[in-house]
Coordinates of C-alpha atoms and ligand atoms in Angstrom, one line a residue:
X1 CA 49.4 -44.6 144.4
X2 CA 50.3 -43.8 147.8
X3 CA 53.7 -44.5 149.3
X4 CA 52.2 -44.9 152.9
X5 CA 52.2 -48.0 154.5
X6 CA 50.0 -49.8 156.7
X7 CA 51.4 -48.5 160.2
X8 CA 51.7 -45.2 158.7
X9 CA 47.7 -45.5 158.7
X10 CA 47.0 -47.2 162.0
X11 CA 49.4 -44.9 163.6
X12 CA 47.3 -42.1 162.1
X13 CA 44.0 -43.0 163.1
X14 CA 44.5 -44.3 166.7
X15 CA 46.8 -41.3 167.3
X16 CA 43.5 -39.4 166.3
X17 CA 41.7 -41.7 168.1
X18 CA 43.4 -41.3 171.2
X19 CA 43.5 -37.2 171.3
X20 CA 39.8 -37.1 171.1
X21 CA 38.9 -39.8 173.7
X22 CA 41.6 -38.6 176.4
X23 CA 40.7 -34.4 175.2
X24 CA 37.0 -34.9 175.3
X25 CA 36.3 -35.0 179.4
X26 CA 38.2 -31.9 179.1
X27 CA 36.8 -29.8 176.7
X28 CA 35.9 -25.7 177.4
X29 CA 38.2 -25.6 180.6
X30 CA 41.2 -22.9 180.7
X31 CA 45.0 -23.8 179.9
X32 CA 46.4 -25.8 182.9
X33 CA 50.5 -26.4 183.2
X34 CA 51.4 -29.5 181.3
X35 CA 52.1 -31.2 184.5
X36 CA 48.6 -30.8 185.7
X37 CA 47.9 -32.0 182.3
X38 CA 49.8 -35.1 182.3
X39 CA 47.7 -35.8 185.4
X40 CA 44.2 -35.1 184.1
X41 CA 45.2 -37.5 181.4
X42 CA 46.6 -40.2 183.7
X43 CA 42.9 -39.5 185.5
X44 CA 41.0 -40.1 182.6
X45 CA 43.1 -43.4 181.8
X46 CA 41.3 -44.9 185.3
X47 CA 38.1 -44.8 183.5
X48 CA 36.9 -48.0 182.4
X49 CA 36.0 -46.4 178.6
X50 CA 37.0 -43.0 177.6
X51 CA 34.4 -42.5 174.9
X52 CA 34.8 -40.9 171.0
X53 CA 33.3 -38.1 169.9
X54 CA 32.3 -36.1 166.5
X55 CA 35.9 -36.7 165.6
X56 CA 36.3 -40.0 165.5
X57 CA 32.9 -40.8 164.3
X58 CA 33.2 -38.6 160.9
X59 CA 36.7 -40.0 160.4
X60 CA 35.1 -43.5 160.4
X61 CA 32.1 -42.0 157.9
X62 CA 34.9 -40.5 155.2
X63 CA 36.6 -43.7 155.3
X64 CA 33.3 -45.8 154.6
X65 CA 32.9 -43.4 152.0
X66 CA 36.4 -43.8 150.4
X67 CA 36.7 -47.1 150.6
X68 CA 33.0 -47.9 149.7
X69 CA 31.7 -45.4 147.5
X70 CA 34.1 -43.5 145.2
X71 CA 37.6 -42.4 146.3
X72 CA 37.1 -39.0 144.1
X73 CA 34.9 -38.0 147.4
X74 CA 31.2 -37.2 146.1
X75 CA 29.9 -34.6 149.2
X76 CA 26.6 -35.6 148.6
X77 CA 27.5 -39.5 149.2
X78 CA 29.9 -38.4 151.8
X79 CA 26.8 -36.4 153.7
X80 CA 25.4 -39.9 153.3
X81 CA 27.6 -41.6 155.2
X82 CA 28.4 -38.9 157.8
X83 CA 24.4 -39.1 158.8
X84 CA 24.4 -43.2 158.9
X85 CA 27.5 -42.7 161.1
X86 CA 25.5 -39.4 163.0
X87 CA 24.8 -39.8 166.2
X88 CA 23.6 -36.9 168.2
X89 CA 25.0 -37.4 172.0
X90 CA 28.6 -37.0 170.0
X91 CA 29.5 -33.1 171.1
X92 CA 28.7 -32.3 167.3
X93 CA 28.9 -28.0 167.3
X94 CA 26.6 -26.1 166.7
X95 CA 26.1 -25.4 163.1
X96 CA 26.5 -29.1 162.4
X97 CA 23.7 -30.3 164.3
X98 CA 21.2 -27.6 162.6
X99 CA 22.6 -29.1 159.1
X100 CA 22.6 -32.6 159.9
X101 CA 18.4 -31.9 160.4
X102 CA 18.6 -29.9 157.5
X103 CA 20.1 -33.2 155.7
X104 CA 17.0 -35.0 156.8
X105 CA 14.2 -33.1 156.2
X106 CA 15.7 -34.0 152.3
X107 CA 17.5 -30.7 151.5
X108 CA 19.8 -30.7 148.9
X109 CA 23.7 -31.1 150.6
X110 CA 24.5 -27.5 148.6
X111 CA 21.9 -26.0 149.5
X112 CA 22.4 -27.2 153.4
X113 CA 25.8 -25.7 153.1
X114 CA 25.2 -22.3 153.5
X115 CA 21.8 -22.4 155.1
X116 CA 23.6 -22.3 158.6
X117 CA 26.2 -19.9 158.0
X118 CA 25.5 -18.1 154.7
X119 CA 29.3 -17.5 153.9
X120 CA 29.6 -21.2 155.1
X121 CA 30.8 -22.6 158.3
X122 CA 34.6 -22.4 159.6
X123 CA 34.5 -24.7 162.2
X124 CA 37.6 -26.8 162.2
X125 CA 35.0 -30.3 161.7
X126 CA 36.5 -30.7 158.1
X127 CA 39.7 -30.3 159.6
X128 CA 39.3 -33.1 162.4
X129 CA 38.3 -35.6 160.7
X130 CA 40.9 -34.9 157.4
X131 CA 43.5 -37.4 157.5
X132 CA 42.2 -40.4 155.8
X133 CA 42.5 -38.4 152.6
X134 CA 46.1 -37.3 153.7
X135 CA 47.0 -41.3 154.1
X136 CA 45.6 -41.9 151.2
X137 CA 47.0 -39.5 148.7
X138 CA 50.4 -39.1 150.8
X139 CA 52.9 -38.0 148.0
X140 CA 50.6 -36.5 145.6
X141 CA 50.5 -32.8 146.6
X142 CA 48.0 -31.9 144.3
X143 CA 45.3 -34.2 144.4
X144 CA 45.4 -34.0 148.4
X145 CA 44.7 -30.7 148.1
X146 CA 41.9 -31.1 145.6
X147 CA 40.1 -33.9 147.5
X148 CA 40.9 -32.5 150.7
X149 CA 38.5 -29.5 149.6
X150 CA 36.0 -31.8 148.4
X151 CA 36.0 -33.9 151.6
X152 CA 35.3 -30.3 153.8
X153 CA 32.3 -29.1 151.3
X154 CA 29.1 -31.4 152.8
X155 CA 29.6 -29.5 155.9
X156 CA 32.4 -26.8 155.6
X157 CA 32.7 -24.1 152.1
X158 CA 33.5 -21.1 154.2
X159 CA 37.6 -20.9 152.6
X160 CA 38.9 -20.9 156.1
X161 CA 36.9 -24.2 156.9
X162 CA 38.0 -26.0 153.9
X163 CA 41.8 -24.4 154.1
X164 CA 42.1 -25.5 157.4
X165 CA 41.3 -29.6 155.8
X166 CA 43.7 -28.8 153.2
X167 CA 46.2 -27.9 155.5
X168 CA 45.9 -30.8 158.0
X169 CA 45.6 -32.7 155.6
X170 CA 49.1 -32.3 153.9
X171 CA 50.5 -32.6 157.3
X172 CA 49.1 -36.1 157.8
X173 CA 50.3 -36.8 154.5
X174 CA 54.0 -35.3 155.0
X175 CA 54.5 -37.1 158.2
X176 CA 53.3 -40.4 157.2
X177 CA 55.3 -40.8 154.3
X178 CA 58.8 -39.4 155.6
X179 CA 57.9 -40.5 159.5
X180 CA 58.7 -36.8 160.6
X181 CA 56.5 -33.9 161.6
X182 CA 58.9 -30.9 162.9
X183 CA 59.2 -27.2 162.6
X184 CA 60.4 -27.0 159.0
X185 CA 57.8 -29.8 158.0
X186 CA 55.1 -27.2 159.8
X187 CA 56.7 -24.1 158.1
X188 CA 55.8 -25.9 154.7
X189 CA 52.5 -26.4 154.7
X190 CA 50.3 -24.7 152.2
X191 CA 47.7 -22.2 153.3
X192 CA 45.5 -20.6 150.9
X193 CA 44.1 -18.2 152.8
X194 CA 45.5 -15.3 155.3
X195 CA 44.2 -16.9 158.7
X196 CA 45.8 -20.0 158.2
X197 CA 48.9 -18.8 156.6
X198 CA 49.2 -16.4 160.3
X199 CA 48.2 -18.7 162.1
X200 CA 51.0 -21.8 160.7
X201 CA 53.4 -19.0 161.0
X202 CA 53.2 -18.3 164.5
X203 CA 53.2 -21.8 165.3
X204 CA 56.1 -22.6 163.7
X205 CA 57.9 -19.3 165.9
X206 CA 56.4 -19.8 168.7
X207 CA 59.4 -21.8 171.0
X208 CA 58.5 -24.8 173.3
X209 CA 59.4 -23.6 176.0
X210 CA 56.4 -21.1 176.1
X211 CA 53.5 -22.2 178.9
X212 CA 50.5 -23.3 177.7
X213 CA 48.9 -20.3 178.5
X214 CA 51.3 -18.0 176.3
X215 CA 50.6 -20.9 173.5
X216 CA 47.1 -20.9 173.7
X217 CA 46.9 -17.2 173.8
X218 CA 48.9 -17.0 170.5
X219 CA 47.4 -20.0 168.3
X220 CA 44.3 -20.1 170.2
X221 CA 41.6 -22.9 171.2
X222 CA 38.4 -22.6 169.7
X223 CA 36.3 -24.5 167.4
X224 CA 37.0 -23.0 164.8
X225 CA 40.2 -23.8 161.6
X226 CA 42.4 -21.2 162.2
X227 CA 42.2 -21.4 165.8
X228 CA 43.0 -24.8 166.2
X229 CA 44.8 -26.2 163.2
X230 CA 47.6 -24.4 164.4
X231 CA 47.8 -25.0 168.1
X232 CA 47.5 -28.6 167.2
X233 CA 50.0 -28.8 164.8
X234 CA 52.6 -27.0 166.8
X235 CA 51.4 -29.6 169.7
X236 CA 53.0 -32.2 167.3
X237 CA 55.8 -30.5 165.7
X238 CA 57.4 -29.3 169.1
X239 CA 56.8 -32.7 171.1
X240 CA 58.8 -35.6 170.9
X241 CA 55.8 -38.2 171.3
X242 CA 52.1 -38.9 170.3
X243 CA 51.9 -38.8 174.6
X244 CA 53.3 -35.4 175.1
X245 CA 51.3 -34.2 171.9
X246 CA 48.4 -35.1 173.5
X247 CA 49.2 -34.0 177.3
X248 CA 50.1 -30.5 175.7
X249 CA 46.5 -30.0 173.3
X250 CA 45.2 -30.9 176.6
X251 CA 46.8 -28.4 178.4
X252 CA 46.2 -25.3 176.3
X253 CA 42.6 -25.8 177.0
X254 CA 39.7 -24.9 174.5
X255 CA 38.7 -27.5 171.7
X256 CA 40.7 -30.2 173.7
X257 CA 39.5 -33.6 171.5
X258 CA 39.6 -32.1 168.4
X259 CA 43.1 -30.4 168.5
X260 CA 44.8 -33.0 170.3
X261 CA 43.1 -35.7 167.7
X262 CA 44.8 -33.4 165.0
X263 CA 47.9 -33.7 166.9
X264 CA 47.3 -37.0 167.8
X265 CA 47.1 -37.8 164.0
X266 CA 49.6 -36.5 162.5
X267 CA 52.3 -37.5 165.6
X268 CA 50.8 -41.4 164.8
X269 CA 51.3 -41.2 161.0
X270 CA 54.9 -40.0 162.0
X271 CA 56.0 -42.5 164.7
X272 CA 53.2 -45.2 164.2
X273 CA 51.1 -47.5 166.2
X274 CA 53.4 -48.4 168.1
X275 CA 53.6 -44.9 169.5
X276 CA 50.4 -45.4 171.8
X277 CA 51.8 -46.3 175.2
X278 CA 51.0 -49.4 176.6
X279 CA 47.5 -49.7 178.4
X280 CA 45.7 -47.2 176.2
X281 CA 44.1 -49.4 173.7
X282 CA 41.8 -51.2 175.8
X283 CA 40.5 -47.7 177.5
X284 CA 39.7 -46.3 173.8
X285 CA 35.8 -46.4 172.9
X286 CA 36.3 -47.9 169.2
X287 CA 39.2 -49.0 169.8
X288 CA 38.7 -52.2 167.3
X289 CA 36.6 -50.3 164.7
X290 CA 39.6 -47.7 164.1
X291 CA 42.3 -50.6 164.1
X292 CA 39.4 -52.3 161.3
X293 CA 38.6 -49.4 159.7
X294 CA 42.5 -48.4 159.1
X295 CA 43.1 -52.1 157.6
X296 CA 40.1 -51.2 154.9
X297 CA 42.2 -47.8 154.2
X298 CA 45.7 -49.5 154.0
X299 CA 43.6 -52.4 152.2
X300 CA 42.0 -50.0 149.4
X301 CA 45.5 -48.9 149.3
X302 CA 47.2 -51.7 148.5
X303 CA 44.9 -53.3 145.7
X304 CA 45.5 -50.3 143.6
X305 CA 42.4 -48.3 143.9
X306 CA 43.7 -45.5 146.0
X307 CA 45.9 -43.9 142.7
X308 CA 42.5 -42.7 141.0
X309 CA 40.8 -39.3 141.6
Ligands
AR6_401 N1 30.2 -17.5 161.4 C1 30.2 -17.5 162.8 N2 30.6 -18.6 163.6 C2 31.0 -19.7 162.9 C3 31.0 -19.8 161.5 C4 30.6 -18.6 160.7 N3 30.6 -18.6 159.4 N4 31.4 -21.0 161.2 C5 31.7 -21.6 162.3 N5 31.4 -20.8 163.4 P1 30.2 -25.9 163.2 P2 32.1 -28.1 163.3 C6 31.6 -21.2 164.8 O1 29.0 -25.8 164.1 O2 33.1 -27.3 162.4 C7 32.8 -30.1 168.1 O3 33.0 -29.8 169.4 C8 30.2 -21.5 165.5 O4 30.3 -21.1 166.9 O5 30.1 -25.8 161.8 O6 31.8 -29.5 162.9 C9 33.9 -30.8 167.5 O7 34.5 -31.8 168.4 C10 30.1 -23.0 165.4 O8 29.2 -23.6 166.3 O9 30.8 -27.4 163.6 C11 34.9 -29.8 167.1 O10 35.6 -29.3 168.2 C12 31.5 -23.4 165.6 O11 32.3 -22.4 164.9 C13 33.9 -28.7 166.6 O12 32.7 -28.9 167.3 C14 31.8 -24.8 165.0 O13 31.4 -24.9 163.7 C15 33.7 -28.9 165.1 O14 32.7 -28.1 164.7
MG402 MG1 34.9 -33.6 169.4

């Protein structure tokens, strides 16, 4: 059973939450200074909605799945759920779109999997939407691991696609259950496979003080695991808030919602919901469904069904 706790959860989620509605109007633009940052987010905040995007919404669909259909993770039920939740005006890349019609012209999830990409896809998308499974099985190394991959395989069997889940997921899980996410914590993670294990080690080198631009140049920005797990962990590792987390994914540039929702996630399983400054809530598309969807995780949790794989 899982030592996390309730706010370790809700923290999680809205922190992921928040990254992807307040990185999304930014998406594809070039690393800014973090001051010019803080101010695109501030702009954005003005909005009357800030909506989600592909993150949010497969989060939401692995958590109807773990809590509602089997939490061993079954990809085929899980590729289920991700298409009930699917909807198409949601920035989904590339590759997932072309599966996701794949999916419903009836072909088997396998099958799908490497129809795309033949070697599989390594799109960080089973990274981004990761951390239920790291709240849930917070504690238990293995098992995280283990589900973690089974979580990525729907959409993701290319190993850097699934290593990069595996990895964000055990940072989720290391910073919701001892409420810090630093350097060291960063330096620990497991990589299986040589892009990851780089890329984790030049994040956790890489000082703070470098601009944004020298950061994203070294981590990188794109769309795909290796390019982006790191950047977005060092976002959370070297900042001292789920705010500045977010202000600094956004000012690298590149993949701005998804790696400041991996920030954004694994800063709000650290520090909790009480972490999201005052006035965001009501700007955040979903808002409500996260806050509900976190109290099914916490509540799956807590009745003793989340100790079974
Ligand atoms: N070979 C070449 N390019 C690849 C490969 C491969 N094996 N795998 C991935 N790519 P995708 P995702 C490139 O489409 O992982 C959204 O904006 C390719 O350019 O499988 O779910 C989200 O918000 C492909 O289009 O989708 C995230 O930011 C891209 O990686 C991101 O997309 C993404 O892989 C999640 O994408
Ligand atoms: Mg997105």
């Amino acid at each position: 059973m899982s030592g996390v706790g309730a706010q370790a959860v809700t923290g999680a989620l809205l922190g992921a939450l928040a990254g992807d509605c307040l990185g999304a109007p930014w998406e594809g633009r070039h690393a800014v200074t973090r001051k010019r940052a803080r101010a695109r987010v501030r702009r954005a905040l003005e909005r009357p909605v800030l909506a989600y995007t592909d993150d949010t919404q497969l989060t939401l669909a692995l958590i109807d799945h773990l809590v509602g259909d089997t939490d061993r993770v079954e990809p085929a039920q899980l590729a289920r759920r991700m298409l009930a939740r699917y909807d198409d005006r949601r920035g989904y890349g590339a590759g997932m779109r072309r599966l996701v019609a794949l999916w419903r012209d009836g072909w088997d999830v396998d099958d799908a999997a490497t129809a795309v990409f033949p070697d599989g896809s390594f799109g960080n998308g089973a990274a981004m939407r990761v951390a239920p499974v790291g709240l849930r099985w917070a504690g238990d190394h293995d098992v995280i691991t283990h589900v973690a991959e089974r979580s990525a395989r729907p959409t993701h069997v290319h190993p850097v696609g699934i290593d990069g889940a595996v990895v964000q997921a055990h940072a989720v899980a290391v910073a919701a259950s001892t409420g810090a996410f630093g350097r060291d914590e960063l330096a620990a993670l497991p990589a299986a496979t040589d892009e990851l294990r780089a890329g984790l080690q030049a994040a956790a080198s890489l000082p703070s003080t470098v601009t944004a631009a020298e950061a994203a140049r070294a981590l990188g920005t794109a769309p795909i695991a290796h390019r982006s797990v790191p950047a977005a962990l060092w976002c959370a590792a070297t900042c001292e808030d789920l705010e500045h987390a977010i202000v600094t994914a956004v000012a690298l540039g590149g993949d701005t919602d998804t790696i400041a929702a991996m920030a954004g996630a694994v800063r709000g399983a650290a520090d909790g919901p009480a972490s999201l400054p005052p006035g965001w809530s009501h700007v955040l598309e979903g808002h409500d469904d996260v806050v509900e969807a976190a109290r099914r995780l916490a509540g799956s949790l807590d009745d003793g069904t989340g100790d079974r794989t």
